[in-house]
mmCIF file of C-alpha atoms in Angstrom:
data_model
loop_
_atom_site.group_PDB
_atom_site.id
_atom_site.type_symbol
_atom_site.label_atom_id
_atom_site.label_comp_id
_atom_site.label_asym_id
_atom_site.label_seq_id
_atom_site.Cartn_x
_atom_site.Cartn_y
_atom_site.Cartn_z
ATOM 1 C CA ASP A 1 -20.038 -16.017 27.023
ATOM 2 C CA GLY A 2 -19.323 -12.588 28.161
ATOM 3 C CA MET A 3 -16.477 -12.161 25.220
ATOM 4 C CA ALA A 4 -19.360 -13.236 22.566
ATOM 5 C CA ALA A 5 -21.870 -10.804 23.937
ATOM 6 C CA GLN A 6 -19.519 -7.918 23.191
ATOM 7 C CA GLN A 7 -18.423 -9.102 19.970
ATOM 8 C CA GLN A 8 -22.698 -9.256 18.827
ATOM 9 C CA SER A 9 -22.862 -5.570 20.222
ATOM 10 C CA GLN A 10 -19.749 -4.767 18.681
ATOM 11 C CA GLY A 11 -22.072 -5.533 15.576
ATOM 12 C CA VAL A 12 -19.505 -8.153 14.520
ATOM 13 C CA VAL A 13 -20.749 -10.804 12.078
ATOM 14 C CA TRP A 14 -17.605 -12.230 10.928
ATOM 15 C CA ALA A 15 -13.488 -11.845 11.711
ATOM 16 C CA THR A 16 -10.840 -13.933 10.551
ATOM 17 C CA ASN A 17 -7.246 -14.018 11.373
ATOM 18 C CA VAL A 18 -5.776 -14.357 7.605
ATOM 19 C CA ALA A 19 -3.434 -17.746 7.897
ATOM 20 C CA GLY A 20 -3.574 -17.492 11.618
ATOM 21 C CA SER A 21 -5.692 -19.371 14.968
ATOM 22 C CA THR A 22 -8.467 -18.261 16.988
ATOM 23 C CA TYR A 23 -7.116 -15.653 18.242
ATOM 24 C CA GLN A 24 -9.015 -12.885 20.963
ATOM 25 C CA SER A 25 -7.999 -9.392 20.481
ATOM 26 C CA SER A 26 -7.728 -6.613 22.865
ATOM 27 C CA ASP A 27 -11.495 -5.482 21.888
ATOM 28 C CA GLY A 28 -12.711 -8.330 22.434
ATOM 29 C CA ILE A 29 -12.899 -9.589 18.745
ATOM 30 C CA THR A 30 -12.444 -12.743 18.459
ATOM 31 C CA TYR A 31 -10.773 -14.266 15.403
ATOM 32 C CA SER A 32 -11.058 -17.760 13.812
ATOM 33 C CA ALA A 33 -8.620 -19.392 12.509
ATOM 34 C CA GLU A 34 -8.389 -18.336 9.107
ATOM 35 C CA THR A 35 -11.883 -19.285 7.101
ATOM 36 C CA GLY A 36 -13.379 -17.788 3.388
ATOM 37 C CA ILE A 37 -9.973 -17.208 2.917
ATOM 38 C CA ALA A 38 -7.837 -18.439 -0.391
ATOM 39 C CA GLY A 39 -5.084 -17.940 -2.475
ATOM 40 C CA GLY A 40 -1.824 -16.741 -2.296
ATOM 41 C CA GLU A 41 1.297 -17.975 -0.635
ATOM 42 C CA ILE A 42 1.689 -17.837 3.532
ATOM 43 C CA GLY A 43 4.331 -15.998 5.522
ATOM 44 C CA SER A 44 4.737 -14.697 8.586
ATOM 45 C CA ILE A 45 6.607 -11.811 10.795
ATOM 46 C CA GLU A 46 8.659 -12.278 13.726
ATOM 47 C CA THR A 47 8.268 -8.966 15.543
ATOM 48 C CA ILE A 48 5.373 -6.490 14.409
ATOM 49 C CA LYS A 49 5.088 -2.746 15.659
ATOM 50 C CA GLY A 50 2.530 -0.353 16.720
ATOM 51 C CA SER A 51 -0.035 -2.088 17.824
ATOM 52 C CA GLN A 52 -1.635 -4.017 20.893
ATOM 53 C CA ASP A 53 -2.181 -7.372 18.891
ATOM 54 C CA PRO A 54 0.836 -8.647 17.096
ATOM 55 C CA THR A 55 -0.172 -11.756 17.017
ATOM 56 C CA LEU A 56 -2.989 -10.847 14.850
ATOM 57 C CA TYR A 57 -0.234 -9.027 11.854
ATOM 58 C CA GLN A 58 2.485 -12.030 12.648
ATOM 59 C CA ASN A 59 0.906 -14.548 9.409
ATOM 60 C CA TYR A 60 -0.563 -13.242 6.476
ATOM 61 C CA ARG A 61 -1.266 -14.511 2.911
ATOM 62 C CA VAL A 62 0.461 -12.213 -0.439
ATOM 63 C CA GLY A 63 -0.067 -12.804 -3.795
ATOM 64 C CA ASP A 64 -3.626 -13.684 -5.570
ATOM 65 C CA ILE A 65 -5.512 -13.818 -1.712
ATOM 66 C CA ARG A 66 -9.627 -14.082 -2.401
ATOM 67 C CA VAL A 67 -11.987 -13.207 0.212
ATOM 68 C CA ASP A 68 -15.312 -15.148 0.124
ATOM 69 C CA HIS A 69 -17.856 -15.390 3.131
ATOM 70 C CA THR A 70 -21.679 -15.545 3.381
ATOM 71 C CA LEU A 71 -23.653 -12.644 4.551
ATOM 72 C CA PRO A 72 -27.080 -12.575 4.900
ATOM 73 C CA ASN A 73 -27.936 -9.254 2.409
ATOM 74 C CA GLY A 74 -27.644 -6.066 4.481
ATOM 75 C CA ILE A 75 -24.850 -2.941 4.674
ATOM 76 C CA TYR A 76 -21.329 -4.182 6.783
ATOM 77 C CA ASP A 77 -18.541 -2.208 6.943
ATOM 78 C CA VAL A 78 -15.024 -4.077 6.502
ATOM 79 C CA ILE A 79 -12.002 -3.569 8.225
ATOM 80 C CA LEU A 80 -8.570 -5.187 6.758
ATOM 81 C CA HIS A 81 -5.392 -5.639 8.897
ATOM 82 C CA PHE A 82 -1.622 -5.366 7.128
ATOM 83 C CA ALA A 83 1.690 -5.300 8.496
ATOM 84 C CA GLU A 84 4.531 -4.519 5.310
ATOM 85 C CA PRO A 85 7.008 -8.210 6.423
ATOM 86 C CA ASP A 86 9.524 -6.555 3.270
ATOM 87 C CA ASP A 87 12.476 -3.760 4.058
ATOM 88 C CA ILE A 88 10.835 -1.998 1.026
ATOM 89 C CA ARG A 89 10.386 1.588 0.050
ATOM 90 C CA GLY A 90 7.431 3.769 -1.191
ATOM 91 C CA GLY A 91 5.743 2.262 -4.126
ATOM 92 C CA GLU A 92 7.230 -0.903 -3.913
ATOM 93 C CA ARG A 93 3.760 -2.956 -3.326
ATOM 94 C CA VAL A 94 0.681 -0.769 -4.096
ATOM 95 C CA PHE A 95 -2.564 -2.653 -4.858
ATOM 96 C CA ASP A 96 -6.376 -1.613 -4.598
ATOM 97 C CA VAL A 97 -9.223 -3.611 -3.033
ATOM 98 C CA LEU A 98 -12.683 -4.120 -4.502
ATOM 99 C CA VAL A 99 -15.389 -5.625 -2.599
ATOM 100 C CA ASN A 100 -18.068 -6.947 -4.242
ATOM 101 C CA GLY A 101 -17.068 -5.745 -7.536
ATOM 102 C CA GLU A 102 -16.680 -1.925 -6.365
ATOM 103 C CA ARG A 103 -13.334 -0.443 -5.772
ATOM 104 C CA ARG A 104 -13.266 0.805 -2.496
ATOM 105 C CA ILE A 105 -9.506 1.787 -1.762
ATOM 106 C CA GLU A 106 -7.391 2.824 -4.509
ATOM 107 C CA ASP A 107 -3.119 2.798 -4.493
ATOM 108 C CA LEU A 108 -2.841 1.010 -1.142
ATOM 109 C CA ASP A 109 0.899 1.230 0.118
ATOM 110 C CA VAL A 110 1.134 -0.135 3.470
ATOM 111 C CA MET A 111 4.283 0.548 4.230
ATOM 112 C CA ALA A 112 3.880 4.216 2.734
ATOM 113 C CA TRP A 113 0.207 4.155 4.525
ATOM 114 C CA ARG A 114 2.338 3.730 8.007
ATOM 115 C CA ASP A 115 4.092 6.195 8.048
ATOM 116 C CA GLY A 116 6.785 4.803 6.143
ATOM 117 C CA LYS A 117 7.547 2.265 8.077
ATOM 118 C CA VAL A 118 7.910 -1.882 7.987
ATOM 119 C CA ILE A 119 6.257 -4.781 10.664
ATOM 120 C CA SER A 120 3.828 -2.317 11.572
ATOM 121 C CA ALA A 121 0.053 -3.037 11.997
ATOM 122 C CA LEU A 122 -2.080 -0.980 9.298
ATOM 123 C CA THR A 123 -5.872 -1.076 9.378
ATOM 124 C CA VAL A 124 -8.219 0.192 6.685
ATOM 125 C CA ALA A 125 -11.636 0.286 6.501
ATOM 126 C CA THR A 126 -13.917 0.372 3.649
ATOM 127 C CA ALA A 127 -17.681 1.724 4.940
ATOM 128 C CA ALA A 128 -21.084 0.789 4.030
ATOM 129 C CA VAL A 129 -20.311 -1.791 1.859
ATOM 130 C CA PRO A 130 -24.053 -3.299 0.134
ATOM 131 C CA VAL A 131 -24.349 -6.928 0.729
ATOM 132 C CA THR A 132 -27.353 -8.207 -2.553
ATOM 133 C CA ASP A 133 -26.450 -11.640 -3.186
ATOM 134 C CA GLY A 134 -26.162 -13.307 0.319
ATOM 135 C CA LYS A 135 -21.721 -13.411 -0.374
ATOM 136 C CA LEU A 136 -18.802 -10.566 0.606
ATOM 137 C CA GLU A 137 -16.223 -11.007 -2.123
ATOM 138 C CA VAL A 138 -12.916 -8.924 -1.818
ATOM 139 C CA ARG A 139 -10.132 -9.300 -4.475
ATOM 140 C CA PHE A 140 -6.922 -7.321 -4.672
ATOM 141 C CA GLU A 141 -5.378 -5.652 -7.978
ATOM 142 C CA PRO A 142 -1.766 -5.490 -7.906
ATOM 143 C CA LYS A 143 -0.160 -2.162 -9.598
ATOM 144 C CA GLN A 144 3.352 -2.386 -7.859
ATOM 145 C CA GLY A 145 4.531 -5.993 -6.377
ATOM 146 C CA GLU A 146 2.253 -8.341 -4.688
ATOM 147 C CA PRO A 147 -0.893 -7.337 -2.049
ATOM 148 C CA ILE A 148 -0.793 -8.691 1.033
ATOM 149 C CA LEU A 149 -3.828 -9.237 4.270
ATOM 150 C CA SER A 150 -3.018 -10.154 7.850
ATOM 151 C CA ALA A 151 -6.277 -10.048 8.669
ATOM 152 C CA VAL A 152 -10.023 -9.216 8.059
ATOM 153 C CA VAL A 153 -13.623 -8.104 10.321
ATOM 154 C CA VAL A 154 -16.898 -7.679 8.808
ATOM 155 C CA ARG A 155 -19.071 -5.531 11.113
ATOM 156 C CA GLU A 156 -23.087 -4.799 10.321
ATOM 157 C CA ARG A 157 -23.859 -0.868 9.967
ATOM 158 C CA GLN A 158 -24.642 0.811 12.598
ATOM 159 C CA ALA A 159 -28.088 3.073 12.636
ATOM 160 C CA ARG A 160 -26.463 6.637 12.898
ATOM 161 C CA ASP A 161 -28.216 7.687 16.364
ATOM 162 C CA ALA A 162 -30.836 10.388 15.266
ATOM 163 C CA SER A 163 -29.719 12.372 18.777
ATOM 164 C CA TRP A 164 -26.501 12.488 17.465
ATOM 165 C CA LYS A 165 -25.403 16.772 16.697
ATOM 166 C CA LEU A 166 -22.225 17.808 14.543
ATOM 167 C CA LYS A 167 -20.446 20.412 17.113
ATOM 168 C CA TRP A 168 -16.921 20.837 14.461
ATOM 169 C CA SER A 169 -15.671 19.787 11.573
ATOM 170 C CA ASP A 170 -13.233 21.037 8.957
ATOM 171 C CA GLU A 171 -13.203 19.405 5.489
ATOM 172 C CA PHE A 172 -9.324 20.704 4.203
ATOM 173 C CA ASP A 173 -10.914 21.501 1.250
ATOM 174 C CA TYR A 174 -8.596 24.602 0.864
ATOM 175 C CA GLU A 175 -4.922 25.102 -0.728
ATOM 176 C CA GLY A 176 -1.836 25.461 2.096
ATOM 177 C CA VAL A 177 -1.887 25.023 5.651
ATOM 178 C CA PRO A 178 -4.413 24.092 7.530
ATOM 179 C CA ASP A 179 -7.093 26.905 8.083
ATOM 180 C CA PRO A 180 -5.647 29.065 11.010
ATOM 181 C CA ALA A 181 -8.645 30.298 12.296
ATOM 182 C CA LYS A 182 -9.388 26.614 13.358
ATOM 183 C CA TRP A 183 -6.085 25.008 13.617
ATOM 184 C CA THR A 184 -3.051 26.250 15.713
#
């Protein structure tokens, strides 16, 4: 199957549509119907903005969500998909994401991180997650309101190609506006 080969070439080892059915995204990833996710309440959003794959964000879990999935030991990138379903302001739903016991994302505010927009898709990745005991565990620690989740993708961490060369970068490690020598 061509799509399975494309997914494998992208390093995808697991993708699941939280509270949803099997779905194939525009980038060729096949999300299974929800597996490995528990807890919280199931909800849905009728309209999603800002995504080529709105179906992926329409179903979600909110509350005490737990992700538990068996994986071979290795290094992975974990990609989480969210959409804020409620007409709220920034700061009303804020949570941390812990992956295998390590706090990997702090103060995630889906609405604020999405330029102050609700019902809009947001994707957040955490890179180089080590799996040493054959399982991936993702927990959400609420700070204000309840955590929310729409989909999960796990990819094998790809080794950096030794032939890659850095051409340009800016670390933005200075005060004030971006360096006018680098930015116009």
